[in-house]
Amino acid sequence: VATLRSFFKYCFKRGHIDKNPAQLLVVPKKDKTLPKTVNSSDIERMMDSINTETPSGRQDKALLELFYGTGIRLSELIQLNLSEVDLRNNQIIVTGKGNKQRI
């Protein structure tokens, strides 16, 4: 429906049609639902399954802890640089959507 509205709006503005037939069309809105979450026992099981005896295992555990403990988006976690991590003050500068930064 939105595509048709845009198409007819374009045609009307360009003078290809005299009247926009889609002007009164209403685009149905989707209900916003809460995202699905993982329960804490599954997280605990996942954490316990990581072999922290290896460097990659310690890295995996740190990333999962950060991901689960802070609620940052996966894209934010992936873009995180070591220079943005301040262990002394327990702070991380996260660059989110629209290049907005938060601590």
Tab-separated table of C-alpha atoms in Angstrom:
chain	number	residue	atom	x	y	z
A	1	VAL	CA	0.000	0.000	0.000
A	2	ALA	CA	2.818	2.413	0.891
A	3	THR	CA	4.493	1.776	-2.460
A	4	LEU	CA	1.296	2.566	-4.340
A	5	ARG	CA	0.781	5.748	-2.330
A	6	SER	CA	4.320	6.874	-3.124
A	7	PHE	CA	3.928	6.036	-6.796
A	8	PHE	CA	0.662	7.952	-7.195
A	9	LYS	CA	2.024	10.884	-5.178
A	10	TYR	CA	5.016	11.025	-7.536
A	11	CYS	CA	2.757	10.861	-10.616
A	12	PHE	CA	0.501	13.600	-9.228
A	13	LYS	CA	3.398	15.932	-8.401
A	14	ARG	CA	4.875	15.436	-11.885
A	15	GLY	CA	1.544	16.209	-13.517
A	16	HIS	CA	1.082	12.752	-15.038
A	17	ILE	CA	-2.320	12.457	-13.335
A	18	ASP	CA	-4.837	15.119	-12.290
A	19	LYS	CA	-5.902	13.478	-9.065
A	20	ASN	CA	-4.083	11.229	-6.614
A	21	PRO	CA	-6.299	8.130	-6.264
A	22	ALA	CA	-4.273	6.856	-3.320
A	23	GLN	CA	-4.570	10.038	-1.269
A	24	LEU	CA	-7.229	8.589	1.003
A	25	LEU	CA	-5.594	5.192	1.399
A	26	VAL	CA	-4.586	4.404	4.940
A	27	VAL	CA	-1.443	2.407	5.533
A	28	PRO	CA	-2.119	-0.234	8.176
A	29	LYS	CA	0.326	0.024	11.053
A	30	LYS	CA	2.008	-2.992	12.521
A	31	ASP	CA	1.677	-3.585	16.217
A	32	LYS	CA	4.953	-3.023	17.987
A	33	THR	CA	5.931	-6.017	20.036
A	34	LEU	CA	8.663	-6.418	22.581
A	35	PRO	CA	11.756	-8.247	21.377
A	36	LYS	CA	12.144	-11.874	22.361
A	37	THR	CA	14.582	-12.421	25.186
A	38	VAL	CA	16.730	-15.288	26.359
A	39	ASN	CA	16.032	-16.471	29.878
A	40	SER	CA	18.766	-16.265	32.498
A	41	SER	CA	19.195	-20.038	32.852
A	42	ASP	CA	19.968	-20.320	29.128
A	43	ILE	CA	22.505	-17.493	29.430
A	44	GLU	CA	24.087	-19.187	32.432
A	45	ARG	CA	24.295	-22.488	30.558
A	46	MET	CA	25.860	-20.741	27.570
A	47	MET	CA	28.434	-18.993	29.788
A	48	ASP	CA	29.294	-22.248	31.548
A	49	SER	CA	29.884	-23.992	28.221
A	50	ILE	CA	32.710	-21.612	27.257
A	51	ASN	CA	36.232	-22.943	27.781
A	52	THR	CA	37.956	-20.031	29.518
A	53	GLU	CA	41.289	-21.867	29.494
A	54	THR	CA	41.935	-20.609	25.958
A	55	PRO	CA	42.409	-17.007	24.804
A	56	SER	CA	39.502	-17.290	22.359
A	57	GLY	CA	37.314	-18.730	25.110
A	58	ARG	CA	38.127	-15.826	27.431
A	59	GLN	CA	37.384	-13.431	24.577
A	60	ASP	CA	34.055	-15.147	23.852
A	61	LYS	CA	33.062	-14.994	27.513
A	62	ALA	CA	34.003	-11.315	27.785
A	63	LEU	CA	31.991	-10.467	24.670
A	64	LEU	CA	28.947	-12.410	25.856
A	65	GLU	CA	29.141	-10.839	29.320
A	66	LEU	CA	29.331	-7.391	27.760
A	67	PHE	CA	26.503	-8.132	25.328
A	68	TYR	CA	24.198	-9.607	27.962
A	69	GLY	CA	25.165	-7.336	30.840
A	70	THR	CA	24.843	-4.007	29.048
A	71	GLY	CA	22.084	-4.600	26.530
A	72	ILE	CA	24.031	-2.999	23.690
A	73	ARG	CA	23.090	-3.890	20.149
A	74	LEU	CA	25.105	-6.532	18.317
A	75	SER	CA	26.207	-3.950	15.736
A	76	GLU	CA	27.476	-1.732	18.576
A	77	LEU	CA	29.408	-4.621	20.080
A	78	ILE	CA	30.972	-5.470	16.730
A	79	GLN	CA	32.061	-1.856	16.163
A	80	LEU	CA	33.569	-1.506	19.640
A	81	ASN	CA	37.265	-0.568	19.686
A	82	LEU	CA	39.703	-1.213	22.518
A	83	SER	CA	40.359	2.543	22.728
A	84	GLU	CA	36.700	3.008	23.755
A	85	VAL	CA	37.068	0.739	26.791
A	86	ASP	CA	38.107	2.408	30.067
A	87	LEU	CA	38.693	-0.381	32.593
A	88	ARG	CA	39.879	2.047	35.291
A	89	ASN	CA	36.538	3.821	35.400
A	90	ASN	CA	34.439	0.825	34.318
A	91	GLN	CA	33.171	2.734	31.292
A	92	ILE	CA	32.738	1.990	27.625
A	93	ILE	CA	31.966	4.559	24.954
A	94	VAL	CA	29.389	2.987	22.659
A	95	THR	CA	28.673	4.425	19.226
A	96	GLY	CA	25.064	3.688	18.379
A	97	LYS	CA	22.594	4.452	15.624
A	98	GLY	CA	23.258	7.705	13.814
A	99	ASN	CA	26.811	7.834	15.220
A	100	LYS	CA	25.425	8.881	18.621
A	101	GLN	CA	27.771	8.091	21.470
A	102	ARG	CA	26.826	7.070	24.989
A	103	ILE	CA	28.660	5.766	28.029
